[in-house]
PDB file of C-alpha atoms in Angstrom:
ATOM      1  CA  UNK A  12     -20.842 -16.053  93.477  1.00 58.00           C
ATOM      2  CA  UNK A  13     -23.839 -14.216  94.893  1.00 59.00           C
ATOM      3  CA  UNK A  14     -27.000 -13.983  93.414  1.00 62.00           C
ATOM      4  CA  UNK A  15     -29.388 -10.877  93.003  1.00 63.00           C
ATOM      5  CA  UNK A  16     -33.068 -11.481  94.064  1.00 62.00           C
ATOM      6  CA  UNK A  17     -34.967 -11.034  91.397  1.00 58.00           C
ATOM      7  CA  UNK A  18     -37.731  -9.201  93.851  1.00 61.00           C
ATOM      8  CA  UNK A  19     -35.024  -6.983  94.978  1.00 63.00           C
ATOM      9  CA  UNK A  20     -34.133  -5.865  91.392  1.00 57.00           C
ATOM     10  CA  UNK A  21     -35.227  -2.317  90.615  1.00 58.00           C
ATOM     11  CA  UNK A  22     -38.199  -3.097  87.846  1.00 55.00           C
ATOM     12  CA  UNK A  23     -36.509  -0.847  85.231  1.00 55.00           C
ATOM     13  CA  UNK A  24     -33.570  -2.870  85.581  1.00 52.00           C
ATOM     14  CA  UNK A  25     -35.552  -6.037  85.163  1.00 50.00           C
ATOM     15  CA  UNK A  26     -37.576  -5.296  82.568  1.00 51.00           C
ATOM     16  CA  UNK A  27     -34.220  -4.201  80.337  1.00 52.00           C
ATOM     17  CA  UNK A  28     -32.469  -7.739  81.124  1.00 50.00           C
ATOM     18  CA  UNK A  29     -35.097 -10.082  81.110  1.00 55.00           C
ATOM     19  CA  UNK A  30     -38.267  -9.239  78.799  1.00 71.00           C
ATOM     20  CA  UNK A  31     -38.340  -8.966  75.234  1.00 75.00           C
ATOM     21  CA  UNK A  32     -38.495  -6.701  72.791  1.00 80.00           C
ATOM     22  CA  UNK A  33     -40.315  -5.204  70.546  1.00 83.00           C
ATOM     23  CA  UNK A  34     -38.507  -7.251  67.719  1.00 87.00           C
ATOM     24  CA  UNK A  35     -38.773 -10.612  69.513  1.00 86.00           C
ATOM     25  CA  UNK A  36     -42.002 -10.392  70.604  1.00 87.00           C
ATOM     26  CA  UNK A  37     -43.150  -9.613  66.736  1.00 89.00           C
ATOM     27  CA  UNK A  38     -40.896 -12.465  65.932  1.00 88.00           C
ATOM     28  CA  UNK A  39     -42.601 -14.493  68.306  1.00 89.00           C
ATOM     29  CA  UNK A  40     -46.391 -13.882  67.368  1.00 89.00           C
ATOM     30  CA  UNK A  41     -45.510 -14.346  64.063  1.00 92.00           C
ATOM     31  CA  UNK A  42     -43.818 -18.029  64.637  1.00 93.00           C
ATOM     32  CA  UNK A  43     -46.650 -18.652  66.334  1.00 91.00           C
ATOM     33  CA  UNK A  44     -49.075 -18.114  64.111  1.00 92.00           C
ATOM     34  CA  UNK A  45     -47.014 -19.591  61.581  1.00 91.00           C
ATOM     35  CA  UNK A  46     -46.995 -22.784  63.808  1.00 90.00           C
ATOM     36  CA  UNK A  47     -50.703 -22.834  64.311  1.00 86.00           C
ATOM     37  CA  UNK A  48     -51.149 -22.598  60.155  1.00 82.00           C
ATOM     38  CA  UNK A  49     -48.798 -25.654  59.797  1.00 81.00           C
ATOM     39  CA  UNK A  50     -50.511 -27.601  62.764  1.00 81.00           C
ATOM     40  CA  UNK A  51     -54.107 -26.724  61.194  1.00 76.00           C
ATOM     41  CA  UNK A  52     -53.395 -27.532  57.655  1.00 71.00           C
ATOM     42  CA  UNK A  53     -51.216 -30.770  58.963  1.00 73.00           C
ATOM     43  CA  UNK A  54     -54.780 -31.736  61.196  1.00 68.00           C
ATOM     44  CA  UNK A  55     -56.953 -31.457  58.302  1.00 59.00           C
ATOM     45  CA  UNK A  56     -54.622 -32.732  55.676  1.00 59.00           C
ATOM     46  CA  UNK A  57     -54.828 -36.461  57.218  1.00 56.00           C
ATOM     47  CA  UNK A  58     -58.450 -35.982  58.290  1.00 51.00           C
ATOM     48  CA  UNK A  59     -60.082 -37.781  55.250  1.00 65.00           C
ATOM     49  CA  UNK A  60     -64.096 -36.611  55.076  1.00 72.00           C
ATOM     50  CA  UNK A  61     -66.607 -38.923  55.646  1.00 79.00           C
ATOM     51  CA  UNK A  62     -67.601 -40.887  52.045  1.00 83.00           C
ATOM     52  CA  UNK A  63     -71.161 -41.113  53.126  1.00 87.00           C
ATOM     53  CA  UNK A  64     -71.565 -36.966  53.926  1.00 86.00           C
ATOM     54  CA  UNK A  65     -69.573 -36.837  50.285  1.00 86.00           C
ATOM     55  CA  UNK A  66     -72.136 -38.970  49.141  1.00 89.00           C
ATOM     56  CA  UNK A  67     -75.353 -37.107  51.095  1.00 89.00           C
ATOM     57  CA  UNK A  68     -74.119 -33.973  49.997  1.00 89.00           C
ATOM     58  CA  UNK A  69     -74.170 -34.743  46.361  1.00 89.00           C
ATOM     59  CA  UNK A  70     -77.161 -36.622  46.159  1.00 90.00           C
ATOM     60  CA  UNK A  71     -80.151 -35.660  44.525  1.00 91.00           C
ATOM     61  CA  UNK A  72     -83.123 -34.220  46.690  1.00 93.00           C
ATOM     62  CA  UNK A  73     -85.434 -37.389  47.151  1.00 95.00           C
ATOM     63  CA  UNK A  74     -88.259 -35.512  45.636  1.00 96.00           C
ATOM     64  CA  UNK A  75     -86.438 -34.637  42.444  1.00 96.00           C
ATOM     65  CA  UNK A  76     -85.047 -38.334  42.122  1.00 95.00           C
ATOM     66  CA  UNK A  77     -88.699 -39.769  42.433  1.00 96.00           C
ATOM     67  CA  UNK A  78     -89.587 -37.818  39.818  1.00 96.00           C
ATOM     68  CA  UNK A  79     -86.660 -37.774  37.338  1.00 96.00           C
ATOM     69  CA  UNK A  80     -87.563 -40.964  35.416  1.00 96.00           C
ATOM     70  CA  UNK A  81     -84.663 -43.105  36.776  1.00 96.00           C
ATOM     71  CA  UNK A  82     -84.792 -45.565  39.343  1.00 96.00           C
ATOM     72  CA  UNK A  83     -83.603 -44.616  42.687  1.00 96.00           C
ATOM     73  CA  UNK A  84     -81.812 -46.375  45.194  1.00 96.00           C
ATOM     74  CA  UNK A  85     -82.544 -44.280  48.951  1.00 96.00           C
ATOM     75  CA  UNK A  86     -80.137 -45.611  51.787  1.00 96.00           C
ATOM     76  CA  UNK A  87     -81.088 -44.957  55.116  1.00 96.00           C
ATOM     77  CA  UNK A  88     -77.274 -44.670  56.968  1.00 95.00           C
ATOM     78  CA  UNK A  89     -75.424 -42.415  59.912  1.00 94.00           C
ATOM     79  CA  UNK A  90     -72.442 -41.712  60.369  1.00 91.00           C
ATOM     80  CA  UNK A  91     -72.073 -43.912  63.664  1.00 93.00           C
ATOM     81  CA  UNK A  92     -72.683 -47.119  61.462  1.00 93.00           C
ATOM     82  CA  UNK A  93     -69.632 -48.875  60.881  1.00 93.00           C
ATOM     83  CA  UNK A  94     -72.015 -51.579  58.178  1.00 94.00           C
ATOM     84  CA  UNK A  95     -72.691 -48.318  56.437  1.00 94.00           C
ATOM     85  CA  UNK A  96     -69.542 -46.970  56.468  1.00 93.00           C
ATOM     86  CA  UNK A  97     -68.186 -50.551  54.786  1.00 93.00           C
ATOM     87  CA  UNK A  98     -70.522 -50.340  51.903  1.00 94.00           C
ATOM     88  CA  UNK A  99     -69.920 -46.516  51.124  1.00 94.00           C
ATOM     89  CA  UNK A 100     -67.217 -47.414  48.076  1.00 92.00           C
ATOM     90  CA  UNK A 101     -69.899 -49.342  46.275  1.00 92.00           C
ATOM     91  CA  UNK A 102     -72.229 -46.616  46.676  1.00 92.00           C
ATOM     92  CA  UNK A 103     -69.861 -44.191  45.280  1.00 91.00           C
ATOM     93  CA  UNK A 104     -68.508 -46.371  42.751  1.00 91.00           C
ATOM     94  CA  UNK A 105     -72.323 -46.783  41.721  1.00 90.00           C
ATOM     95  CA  UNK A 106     -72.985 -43.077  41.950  1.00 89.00           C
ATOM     96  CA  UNK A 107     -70.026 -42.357  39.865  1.00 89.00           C
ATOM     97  CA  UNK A 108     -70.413 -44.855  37.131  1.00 89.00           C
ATOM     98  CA  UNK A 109     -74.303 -44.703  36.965  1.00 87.00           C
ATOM     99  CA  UNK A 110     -75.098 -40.958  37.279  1.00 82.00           C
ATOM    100  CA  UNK A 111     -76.923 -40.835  34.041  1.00 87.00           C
ATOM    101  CA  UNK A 112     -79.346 -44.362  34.522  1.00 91.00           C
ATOM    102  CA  UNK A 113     -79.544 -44.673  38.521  1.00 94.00           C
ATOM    103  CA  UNK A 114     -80.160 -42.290  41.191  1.00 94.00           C
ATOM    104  CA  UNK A 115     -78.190 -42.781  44.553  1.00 94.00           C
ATOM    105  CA  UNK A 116     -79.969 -40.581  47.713  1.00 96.00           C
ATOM    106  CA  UNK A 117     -78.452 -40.934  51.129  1.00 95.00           C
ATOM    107  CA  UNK A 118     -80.563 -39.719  54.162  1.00 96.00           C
ATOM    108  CA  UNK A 119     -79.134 -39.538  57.764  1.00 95.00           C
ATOM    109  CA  UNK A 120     -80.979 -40.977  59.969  1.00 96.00           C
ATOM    110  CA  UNK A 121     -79.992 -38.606  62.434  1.00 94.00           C
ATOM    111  CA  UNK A 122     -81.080 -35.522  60.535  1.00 94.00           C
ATOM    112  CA  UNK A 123     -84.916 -34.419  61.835  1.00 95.00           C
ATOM    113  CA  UNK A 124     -85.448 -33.396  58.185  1.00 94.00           C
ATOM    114  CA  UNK A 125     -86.084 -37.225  57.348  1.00 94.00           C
ATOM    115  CA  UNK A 126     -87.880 -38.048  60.128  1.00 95.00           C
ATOM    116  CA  UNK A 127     -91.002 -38.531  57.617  1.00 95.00           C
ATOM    117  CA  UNK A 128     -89.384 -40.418  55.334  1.00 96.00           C
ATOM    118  CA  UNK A 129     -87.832 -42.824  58.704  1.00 95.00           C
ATOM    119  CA  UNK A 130     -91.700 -43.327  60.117  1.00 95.00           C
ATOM    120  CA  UNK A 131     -93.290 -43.832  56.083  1.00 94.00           C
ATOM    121  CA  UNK A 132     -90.437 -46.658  55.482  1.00 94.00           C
ATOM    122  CA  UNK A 133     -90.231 -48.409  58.738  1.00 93.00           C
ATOM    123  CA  UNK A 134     -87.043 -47.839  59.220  1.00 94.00           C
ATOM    124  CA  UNK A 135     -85.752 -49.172  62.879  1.00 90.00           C
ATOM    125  CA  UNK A 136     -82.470 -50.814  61.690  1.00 91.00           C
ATOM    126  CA  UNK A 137     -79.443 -49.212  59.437  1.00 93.00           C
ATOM    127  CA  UNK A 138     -78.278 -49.940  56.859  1.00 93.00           C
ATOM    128  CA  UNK A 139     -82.060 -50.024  55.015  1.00 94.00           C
ATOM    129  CA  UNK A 140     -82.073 -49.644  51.280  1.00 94.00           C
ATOM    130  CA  UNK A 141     -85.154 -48.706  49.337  1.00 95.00           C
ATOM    131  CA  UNK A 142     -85.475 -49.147  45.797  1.00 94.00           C
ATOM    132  CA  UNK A 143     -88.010 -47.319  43.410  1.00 95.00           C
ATOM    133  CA  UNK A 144     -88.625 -47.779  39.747  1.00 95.00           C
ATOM    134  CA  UNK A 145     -87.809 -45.034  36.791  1.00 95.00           C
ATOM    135  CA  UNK A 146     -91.927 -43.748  38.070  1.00 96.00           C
ATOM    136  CA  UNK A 147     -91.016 -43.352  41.555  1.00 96.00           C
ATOM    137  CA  UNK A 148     -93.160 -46.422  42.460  1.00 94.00           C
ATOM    138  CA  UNK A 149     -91.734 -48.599  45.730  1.00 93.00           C
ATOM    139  CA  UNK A 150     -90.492 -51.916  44.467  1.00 91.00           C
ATOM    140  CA  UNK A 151     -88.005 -53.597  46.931  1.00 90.00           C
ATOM    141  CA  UNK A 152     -86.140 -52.894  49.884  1.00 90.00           C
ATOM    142  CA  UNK A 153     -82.908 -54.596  51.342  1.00 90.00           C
ATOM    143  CA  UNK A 154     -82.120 -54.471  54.635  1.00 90.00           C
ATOM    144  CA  UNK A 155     -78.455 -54.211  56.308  1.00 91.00           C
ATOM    145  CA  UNK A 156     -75.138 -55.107  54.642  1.00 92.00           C
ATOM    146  CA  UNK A 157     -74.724 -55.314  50.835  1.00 92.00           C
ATOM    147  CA  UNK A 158     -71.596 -56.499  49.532  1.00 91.00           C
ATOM    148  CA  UNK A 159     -70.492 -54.999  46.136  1.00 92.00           C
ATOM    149  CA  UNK A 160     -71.291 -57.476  44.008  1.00 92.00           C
ATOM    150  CA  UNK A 161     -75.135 -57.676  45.684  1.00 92.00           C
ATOM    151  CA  UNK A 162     -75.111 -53.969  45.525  1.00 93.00           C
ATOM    152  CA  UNK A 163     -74.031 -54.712  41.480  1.00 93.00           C
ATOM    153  CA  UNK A 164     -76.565 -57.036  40.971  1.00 92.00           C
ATOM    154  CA  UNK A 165     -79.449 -54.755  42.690  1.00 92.00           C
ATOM    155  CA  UNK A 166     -78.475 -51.744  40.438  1.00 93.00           C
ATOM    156  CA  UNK A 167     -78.566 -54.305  37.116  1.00 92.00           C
ATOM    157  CA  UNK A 168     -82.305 -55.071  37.892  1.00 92.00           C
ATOM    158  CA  UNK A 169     -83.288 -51.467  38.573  1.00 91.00           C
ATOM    159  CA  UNK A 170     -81.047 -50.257  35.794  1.00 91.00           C
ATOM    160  CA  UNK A 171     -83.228 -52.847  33.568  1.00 92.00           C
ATOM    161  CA  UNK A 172     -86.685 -52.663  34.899  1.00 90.00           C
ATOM    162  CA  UNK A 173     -86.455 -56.774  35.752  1.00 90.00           C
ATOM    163  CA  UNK A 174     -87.089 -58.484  38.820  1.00 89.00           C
ATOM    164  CA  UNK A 175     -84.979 -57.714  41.680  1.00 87.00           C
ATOM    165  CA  UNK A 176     -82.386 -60.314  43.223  1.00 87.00           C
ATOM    166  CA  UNK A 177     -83.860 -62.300  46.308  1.00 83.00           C
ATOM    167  CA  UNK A 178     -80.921 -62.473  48.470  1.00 75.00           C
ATOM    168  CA  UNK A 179     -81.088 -65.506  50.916  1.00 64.00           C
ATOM    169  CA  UNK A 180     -80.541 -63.447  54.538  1.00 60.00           C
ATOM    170  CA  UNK A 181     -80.730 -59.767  56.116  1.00 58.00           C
ATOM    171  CA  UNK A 182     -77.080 -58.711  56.434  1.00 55.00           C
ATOM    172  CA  UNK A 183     -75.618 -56.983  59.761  1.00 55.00           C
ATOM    173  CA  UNK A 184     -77.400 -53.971  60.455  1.00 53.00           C
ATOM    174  CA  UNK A 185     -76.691 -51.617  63.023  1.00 62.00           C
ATOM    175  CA  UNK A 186     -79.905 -50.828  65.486  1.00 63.00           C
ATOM    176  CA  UNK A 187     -81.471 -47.324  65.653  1.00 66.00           C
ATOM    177  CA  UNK A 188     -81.409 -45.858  69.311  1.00 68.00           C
ATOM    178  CA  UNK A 189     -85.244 -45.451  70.592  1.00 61.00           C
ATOM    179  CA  UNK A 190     -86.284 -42.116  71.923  1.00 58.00           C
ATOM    180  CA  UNK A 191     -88.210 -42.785  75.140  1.00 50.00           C
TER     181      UNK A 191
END
């Protein structure tokens, strides 16, 4: 059996046996695009979005919630913080069943919008919690992790104007990187 060199071929003669045609190359783009919808919807189908962003994203501007005439609770978080990523269900689950008597405000610490409100509260650790009365007046703070049942308990005094819990220690907190 002797084979043909394919560089000896005359290049109608190639391009008749071996390229596609018009029919198989359109059925080729469009399997291909049709693969790249599946693998994009597939990709961002198991990606789950980030409860604190949720959170952020829904939260009342911090101006509006100081001024509302419901106590606010302001977490200081980013998305690199694995303590604040633990206590985002209690925040939602507070959000969602205290809309109407509590307001919940998330700022990034990485956003240069709130770099303001990071120098005004002193904030050098995450997570930092600070609380406000139904007048917008500065009444507490709690600093790093909150388990639900503290985060309960915190919401209970604000929701009823009495004094706040005095919880014995700091919980973990995740350090803020210094710009030098």
């Amino acid at each position: 059996m002797v084979l043909e060199d394919p560089l000896r071929i005359p290049l109608k003669r190639q391009s008749q046996s071996s390229l596609l045609g018009g029919r198989e190359k359109f059925l080729l783009v469009i399997i291909s695009i049709l693969l790249a919808l599946v693998l994009f919807t597939l990709r961002r189908g198991f990606q789950t979005e980030n409860p604190l962003d949720i959170l952020a994203r829904s939260s009342l501007d911090l101006e509006v919630a100081l001024s509302n005439g419901r106590p606010t609770l302001v977490e200081f978080y980013a998305d690199w913080c694995a303590v604040c990523h633990k206590m985002a269900p209690a925040l939602k689950e507070i959000k969602e069943n205290r809309e109407n008597q509590i307001n919940v405000v998330l700022l990034n610490v990485d956003n240069p919008r709130w770099q303001h409100e990071l120098e005004d509260y002193g904030v050098n650790s995450i997570p930092q919690i600070e609380l406000f009365n139904a007048n917008g007046l500065p009444i507490g703070r709690s600093m790093g992790e909150r388990n639900a049942s503290e985060m309960q308990a915190i919401i209970r005094s604000l929701s009823t104007n009495s004094k706040l819990p005095n919880f014995a220690s700091m919980g973990s907190i995740s350090q803020l990187p210094r710009n030098e």
